[in-house]
Short mmCIF file of C-alpha atoms in Angstrom, two decimals:
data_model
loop_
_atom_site.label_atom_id
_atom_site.label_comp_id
_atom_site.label_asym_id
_atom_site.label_seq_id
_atom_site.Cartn_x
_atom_site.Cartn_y
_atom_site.Cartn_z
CA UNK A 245 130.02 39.04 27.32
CA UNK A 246 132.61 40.98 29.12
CA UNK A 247 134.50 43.90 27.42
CA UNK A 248 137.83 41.66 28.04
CA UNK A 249 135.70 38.56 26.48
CA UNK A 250 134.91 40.42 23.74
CA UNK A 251 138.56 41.92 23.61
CA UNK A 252 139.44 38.86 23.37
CA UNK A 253 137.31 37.38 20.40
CA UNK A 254 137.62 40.83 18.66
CA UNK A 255 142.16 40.57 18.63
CA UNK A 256 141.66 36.66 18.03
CA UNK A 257 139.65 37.70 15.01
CA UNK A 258 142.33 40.48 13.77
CA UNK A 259 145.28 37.35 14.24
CA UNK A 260 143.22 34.80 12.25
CA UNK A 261 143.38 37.68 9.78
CA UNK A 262 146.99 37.86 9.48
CA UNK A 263 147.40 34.37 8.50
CA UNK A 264 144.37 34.38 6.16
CA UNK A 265 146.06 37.12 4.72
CA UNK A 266 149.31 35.18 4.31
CA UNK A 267 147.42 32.26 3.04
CA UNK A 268 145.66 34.49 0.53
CA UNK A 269 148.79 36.28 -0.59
CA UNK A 270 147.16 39.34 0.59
CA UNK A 271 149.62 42.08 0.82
CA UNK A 272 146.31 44.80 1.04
CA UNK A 273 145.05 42.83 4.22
CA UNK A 274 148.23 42.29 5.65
CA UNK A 275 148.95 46.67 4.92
CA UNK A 276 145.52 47.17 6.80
CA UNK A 277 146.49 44.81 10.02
CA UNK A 278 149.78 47.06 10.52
CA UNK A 279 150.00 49.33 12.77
CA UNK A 280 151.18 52.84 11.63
CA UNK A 281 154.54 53.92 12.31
CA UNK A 282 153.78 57.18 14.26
CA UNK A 283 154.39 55.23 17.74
CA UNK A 284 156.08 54.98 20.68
CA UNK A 285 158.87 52.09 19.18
CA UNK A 286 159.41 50.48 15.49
CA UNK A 287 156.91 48.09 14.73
CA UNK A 288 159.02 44.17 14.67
CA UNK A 289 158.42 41.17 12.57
CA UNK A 290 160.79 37.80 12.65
CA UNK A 291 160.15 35.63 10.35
CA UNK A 292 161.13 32.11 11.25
CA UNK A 293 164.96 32.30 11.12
CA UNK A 294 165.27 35.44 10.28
CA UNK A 295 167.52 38.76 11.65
CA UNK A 296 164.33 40.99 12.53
CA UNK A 297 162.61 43.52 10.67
CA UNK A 298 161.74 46.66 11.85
CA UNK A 299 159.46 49.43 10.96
CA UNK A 300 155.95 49.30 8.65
CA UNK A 301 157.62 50.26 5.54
CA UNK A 302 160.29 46.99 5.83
CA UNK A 303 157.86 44.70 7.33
CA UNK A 304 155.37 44.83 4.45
CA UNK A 305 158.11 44.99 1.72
CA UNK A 306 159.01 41.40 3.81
CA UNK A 307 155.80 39.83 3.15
CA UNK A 308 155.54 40.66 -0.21
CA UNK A 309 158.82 38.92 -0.38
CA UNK A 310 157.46 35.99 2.02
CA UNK A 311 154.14 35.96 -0.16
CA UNK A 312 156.52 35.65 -3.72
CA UNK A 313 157.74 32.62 -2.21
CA UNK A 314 154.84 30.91 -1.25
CA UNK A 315 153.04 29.45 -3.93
CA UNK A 316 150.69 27.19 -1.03
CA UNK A 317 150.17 27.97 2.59
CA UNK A 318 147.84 26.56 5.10
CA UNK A 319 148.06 27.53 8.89
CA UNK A 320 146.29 25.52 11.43
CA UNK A 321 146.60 27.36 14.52
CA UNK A 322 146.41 25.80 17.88
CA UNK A 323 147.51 26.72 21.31
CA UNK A 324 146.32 30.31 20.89
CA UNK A 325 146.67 32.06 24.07
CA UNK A 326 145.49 35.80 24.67
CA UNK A 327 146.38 38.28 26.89
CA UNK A 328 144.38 41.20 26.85
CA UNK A 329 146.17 44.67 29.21
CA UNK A 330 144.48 47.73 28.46
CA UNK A 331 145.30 48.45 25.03
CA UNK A 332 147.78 45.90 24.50
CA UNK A 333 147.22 42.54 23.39
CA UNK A 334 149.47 39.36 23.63
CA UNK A 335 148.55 36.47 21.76
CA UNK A 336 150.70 33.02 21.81
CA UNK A 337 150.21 30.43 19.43
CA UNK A 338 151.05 27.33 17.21
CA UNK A 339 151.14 27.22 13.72
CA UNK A 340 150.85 24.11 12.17
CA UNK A 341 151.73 25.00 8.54
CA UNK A 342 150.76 22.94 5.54
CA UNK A 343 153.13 24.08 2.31
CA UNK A 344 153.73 22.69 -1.33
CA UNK A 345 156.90 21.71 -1.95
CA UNK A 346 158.91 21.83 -5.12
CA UNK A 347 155.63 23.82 -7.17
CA UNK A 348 156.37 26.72 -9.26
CA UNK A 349 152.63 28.15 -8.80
CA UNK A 350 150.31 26.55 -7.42
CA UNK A 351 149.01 23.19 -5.82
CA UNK A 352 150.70 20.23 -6.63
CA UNK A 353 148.64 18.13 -8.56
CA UNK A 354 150.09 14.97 -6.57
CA UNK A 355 149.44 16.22 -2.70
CA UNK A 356 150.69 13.03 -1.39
CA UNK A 357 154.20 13.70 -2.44
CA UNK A 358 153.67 17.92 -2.94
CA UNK A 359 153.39 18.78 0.42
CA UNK A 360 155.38 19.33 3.56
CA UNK A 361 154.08 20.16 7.56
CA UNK A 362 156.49 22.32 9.96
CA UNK A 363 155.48 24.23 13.07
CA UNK A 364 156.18 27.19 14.38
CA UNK A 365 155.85 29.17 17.49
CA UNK A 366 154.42 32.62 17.33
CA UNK A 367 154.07 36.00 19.39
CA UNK A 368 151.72 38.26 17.74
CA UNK A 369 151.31 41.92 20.12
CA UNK A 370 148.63 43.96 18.80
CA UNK A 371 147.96 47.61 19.81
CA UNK A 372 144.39 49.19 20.40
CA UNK A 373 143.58 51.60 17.61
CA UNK A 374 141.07 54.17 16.19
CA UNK A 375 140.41 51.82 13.69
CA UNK A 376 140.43 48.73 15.31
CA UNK A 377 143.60 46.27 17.05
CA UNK A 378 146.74 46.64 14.46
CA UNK A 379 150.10 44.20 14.98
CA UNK A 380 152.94 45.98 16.23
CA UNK A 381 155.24 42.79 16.49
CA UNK A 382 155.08 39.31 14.87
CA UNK A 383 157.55 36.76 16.04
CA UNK A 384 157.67 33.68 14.69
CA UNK A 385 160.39 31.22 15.28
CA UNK A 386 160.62 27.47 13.87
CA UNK A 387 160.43 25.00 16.42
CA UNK A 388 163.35 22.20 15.83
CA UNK A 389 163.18 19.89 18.96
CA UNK A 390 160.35 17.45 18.74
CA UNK A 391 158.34 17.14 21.72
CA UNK A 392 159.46 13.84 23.23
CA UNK A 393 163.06 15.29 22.91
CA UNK A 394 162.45 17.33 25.26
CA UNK A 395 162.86 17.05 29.42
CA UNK A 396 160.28 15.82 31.54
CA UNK A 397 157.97 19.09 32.22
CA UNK A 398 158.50 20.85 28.83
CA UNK A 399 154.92 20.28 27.78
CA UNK A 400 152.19 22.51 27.06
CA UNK A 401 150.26 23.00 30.75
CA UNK A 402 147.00 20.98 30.48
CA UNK A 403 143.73 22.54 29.80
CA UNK A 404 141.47 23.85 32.59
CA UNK B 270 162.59 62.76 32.69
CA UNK B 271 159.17 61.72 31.65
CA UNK B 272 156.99 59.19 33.16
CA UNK B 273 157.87 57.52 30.27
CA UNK B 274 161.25 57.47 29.74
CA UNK B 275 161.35 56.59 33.51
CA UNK B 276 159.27 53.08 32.33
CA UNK B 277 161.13 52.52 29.65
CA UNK B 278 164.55 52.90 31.91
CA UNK B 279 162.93 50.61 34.30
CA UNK B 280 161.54 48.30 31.87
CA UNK B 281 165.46 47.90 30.31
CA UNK B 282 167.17 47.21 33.76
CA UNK B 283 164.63 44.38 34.61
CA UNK B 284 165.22 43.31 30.81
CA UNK B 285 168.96 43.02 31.72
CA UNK B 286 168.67 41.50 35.08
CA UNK B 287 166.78 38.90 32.67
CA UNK B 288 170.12 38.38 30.81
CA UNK B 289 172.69 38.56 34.23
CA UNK B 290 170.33 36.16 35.83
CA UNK B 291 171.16 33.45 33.08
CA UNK B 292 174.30 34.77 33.17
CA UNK B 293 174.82 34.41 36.63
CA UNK B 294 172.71 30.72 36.95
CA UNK B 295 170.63 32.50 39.53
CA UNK B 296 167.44 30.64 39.60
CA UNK B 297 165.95 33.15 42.72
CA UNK B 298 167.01 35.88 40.75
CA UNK B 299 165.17 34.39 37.50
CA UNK B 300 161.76 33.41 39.94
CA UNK B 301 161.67 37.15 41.31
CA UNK B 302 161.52 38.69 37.37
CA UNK B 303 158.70 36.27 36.45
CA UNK B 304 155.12 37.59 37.02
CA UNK B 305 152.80 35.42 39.39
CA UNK B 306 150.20 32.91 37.90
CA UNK B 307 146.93 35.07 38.57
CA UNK B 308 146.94 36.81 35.42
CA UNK B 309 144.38 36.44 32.51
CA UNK B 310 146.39 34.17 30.35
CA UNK B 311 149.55 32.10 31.26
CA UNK B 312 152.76 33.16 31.26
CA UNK B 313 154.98 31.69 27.76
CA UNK B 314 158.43 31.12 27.55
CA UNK B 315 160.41 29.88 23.92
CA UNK B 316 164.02 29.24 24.26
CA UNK B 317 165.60 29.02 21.16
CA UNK B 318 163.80 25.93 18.85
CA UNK B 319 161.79 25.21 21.77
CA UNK B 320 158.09 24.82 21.55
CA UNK B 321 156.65 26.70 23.96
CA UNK B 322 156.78 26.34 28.04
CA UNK B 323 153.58 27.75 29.40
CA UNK B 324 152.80 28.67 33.15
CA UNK B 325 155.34 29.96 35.89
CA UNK B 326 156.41 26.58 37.44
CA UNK B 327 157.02 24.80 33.87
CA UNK B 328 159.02 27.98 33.50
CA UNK B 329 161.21 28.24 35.93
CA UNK B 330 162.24 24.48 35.95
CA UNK B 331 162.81 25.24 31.79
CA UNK B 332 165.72 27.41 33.52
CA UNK B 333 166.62 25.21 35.92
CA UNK B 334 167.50 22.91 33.06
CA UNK B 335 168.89 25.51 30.69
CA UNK B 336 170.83 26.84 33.55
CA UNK B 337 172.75 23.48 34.46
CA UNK B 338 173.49 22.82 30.80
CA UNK B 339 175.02 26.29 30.89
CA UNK B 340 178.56 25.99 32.37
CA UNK B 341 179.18 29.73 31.05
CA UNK B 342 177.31 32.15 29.06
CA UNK B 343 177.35 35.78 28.37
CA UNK B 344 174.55 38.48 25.93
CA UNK B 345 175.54 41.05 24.95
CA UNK B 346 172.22 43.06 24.46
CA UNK B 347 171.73 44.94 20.82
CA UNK B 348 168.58 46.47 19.16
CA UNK B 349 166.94 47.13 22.35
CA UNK B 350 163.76 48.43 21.19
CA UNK B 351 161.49 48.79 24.12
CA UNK B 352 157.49 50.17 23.82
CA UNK B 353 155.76 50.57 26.70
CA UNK B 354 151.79 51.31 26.87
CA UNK B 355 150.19 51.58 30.32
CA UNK B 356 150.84 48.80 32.12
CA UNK B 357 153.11 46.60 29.47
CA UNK B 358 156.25 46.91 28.25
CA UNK B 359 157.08 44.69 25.28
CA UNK B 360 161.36 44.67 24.45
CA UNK B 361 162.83 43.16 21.49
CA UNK B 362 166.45 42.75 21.17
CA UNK B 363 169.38 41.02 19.53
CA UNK B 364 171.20 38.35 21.99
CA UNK B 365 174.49 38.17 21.29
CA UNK B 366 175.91 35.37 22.90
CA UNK B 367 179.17 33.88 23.81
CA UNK B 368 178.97 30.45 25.32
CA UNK B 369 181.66 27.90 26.30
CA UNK B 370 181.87 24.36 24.25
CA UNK B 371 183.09 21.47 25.56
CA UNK B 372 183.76 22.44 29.07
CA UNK B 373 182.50 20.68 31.15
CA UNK B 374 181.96 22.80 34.14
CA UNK B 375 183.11 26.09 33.86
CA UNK B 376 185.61 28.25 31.80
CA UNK B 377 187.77 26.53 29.37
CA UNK B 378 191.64 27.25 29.58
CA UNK B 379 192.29 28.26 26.55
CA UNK B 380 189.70 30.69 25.35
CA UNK B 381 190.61 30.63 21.83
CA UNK B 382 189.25 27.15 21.11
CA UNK B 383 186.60 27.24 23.50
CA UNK B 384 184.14 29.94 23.45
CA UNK B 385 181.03 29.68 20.24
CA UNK B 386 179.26 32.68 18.98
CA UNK B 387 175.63 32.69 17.95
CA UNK B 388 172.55 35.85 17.69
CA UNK B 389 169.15 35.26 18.92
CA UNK B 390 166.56 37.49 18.13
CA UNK B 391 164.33 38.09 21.64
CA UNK B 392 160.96 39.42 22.37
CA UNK B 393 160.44 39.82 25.40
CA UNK B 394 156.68 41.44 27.26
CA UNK B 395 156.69 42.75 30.75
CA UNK B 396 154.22 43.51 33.33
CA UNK B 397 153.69 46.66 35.43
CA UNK B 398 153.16 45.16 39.25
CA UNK B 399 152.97 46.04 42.60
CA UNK B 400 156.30 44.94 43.20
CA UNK B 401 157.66 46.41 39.69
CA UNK B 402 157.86 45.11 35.77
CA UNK B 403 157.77 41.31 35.60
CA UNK B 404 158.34 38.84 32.85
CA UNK B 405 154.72 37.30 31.06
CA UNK B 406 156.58 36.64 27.65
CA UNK B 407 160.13 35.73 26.47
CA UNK B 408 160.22 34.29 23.15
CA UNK B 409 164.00 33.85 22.03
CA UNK B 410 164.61 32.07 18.51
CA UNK B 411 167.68 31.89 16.74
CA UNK B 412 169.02 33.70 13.50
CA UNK B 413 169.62 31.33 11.35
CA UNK B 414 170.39 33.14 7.87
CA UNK B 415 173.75 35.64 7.66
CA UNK B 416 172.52 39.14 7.35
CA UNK B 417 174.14 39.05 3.25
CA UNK B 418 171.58 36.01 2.56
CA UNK B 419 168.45 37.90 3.13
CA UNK B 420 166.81 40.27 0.70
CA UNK B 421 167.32 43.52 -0.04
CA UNK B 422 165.69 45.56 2.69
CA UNK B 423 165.97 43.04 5.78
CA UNK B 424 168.79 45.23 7.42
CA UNK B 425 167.67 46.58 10.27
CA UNK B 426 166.39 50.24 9.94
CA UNK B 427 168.85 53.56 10.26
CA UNK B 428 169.48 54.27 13.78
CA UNK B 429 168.11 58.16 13.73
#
């Protein structure tokens, strides 16, 4: 394996992370995937819809408020696209979210009528660290045009 | 200056030529600030609600077709926040944009009626190259909560 192969498995490993961590509620995992604040530019997060947050301290305050809120999350992620650059990584992908809906705690004991799908479109960036690859910016944005609304072209490029 | 500073100046005026090429509907101008195809992953583009458009010629015909359903648009760039580390450059910033409605080609007559106001929030990941910083990443996505619905601590942090 190449050291960019295994750059590449090693930051796809740290972004399967961050959304285990969401789907755990994990605001410990999530702390550890940050990267600290002693660099070059504020570390970024957008939440779908949102204005964006900047800086460690804000950014993990936000997904304890994100995690409050989300009783059930599943994230399927497709698409995932990395681009490795010295010690900067890129990664594009899809997440195809599974949430309850209308449950105060938990899993609805009716799924068939307790759960709703949505995707969303991420950028993840992730910086090469003593300790390992930490996020510097999350960007996720909701994706509201369906894909046969869309012009000829607009696809995703087929696979090799 | 620093080496630097002198990227991160660099990095901002190909960041704005990004904006004035929309601006401007220059589609050459838009091609030249894109990086070529050769790279280790493709190239991702998310206009706002978009899925994503990977690859330089989906791209660049994405702007084609943004462009001609653009009779006039202007940004007005906030929160640049631009990190550059060796050979990338990643810039996130608020779009504030002004955009004719209901015009059909060009500048309505009476501006009062016809201009709309929106914010996108933009990250956007350059390229050092041969021939200078080009575009691999441009993920716009729109705002869609008011600053005074989010919770405490979204604001964006103190300017030092």
């Amino acid at each position: 394996m190449s050291s960019v192969d295994a750059d590449v498995r090693d930051v796809e490993e740290v972004n399967r992370a961050l959304y285990a961590a969401i789907e755990n509620g994990d605001l410990d995992a999530m702390a550890a995937l940050w990267a600290s604040d002693d660099d070059s530019a504020p570390s970024v997060c957008v939440h779908p819809g949102w204005a964006p947050v900047l800086g460690r301290g804000r950014i993990l305050r936000s997904w304890a408020l994100v995690m409050a809120g989300t009783p059930y999350i599943q994230f399927f992620l497709t698409d995932v696209r990395t681009r490795v650059v010295g010690d900067v990584a890129v990664v594009s992908c899809a997440e195809n979210i599974l949430t309850a809906v209308g449950s105060a705690g938990g899993v609805p004991a009716d799924p068939s009528d307790g759960f709703a799908g949505g995707q969303v479109v991420a950028t993840n960036v992730y910086r090469r660290t003593a300790d390992g690859w930490r996020a510097v910016v999350h960007h996720a944005s909701p994706v509201l045009s369906r894909a046969d609304d869309e012009p000829p072209g607009m696809e995703a490029e087929e696979q090799p």
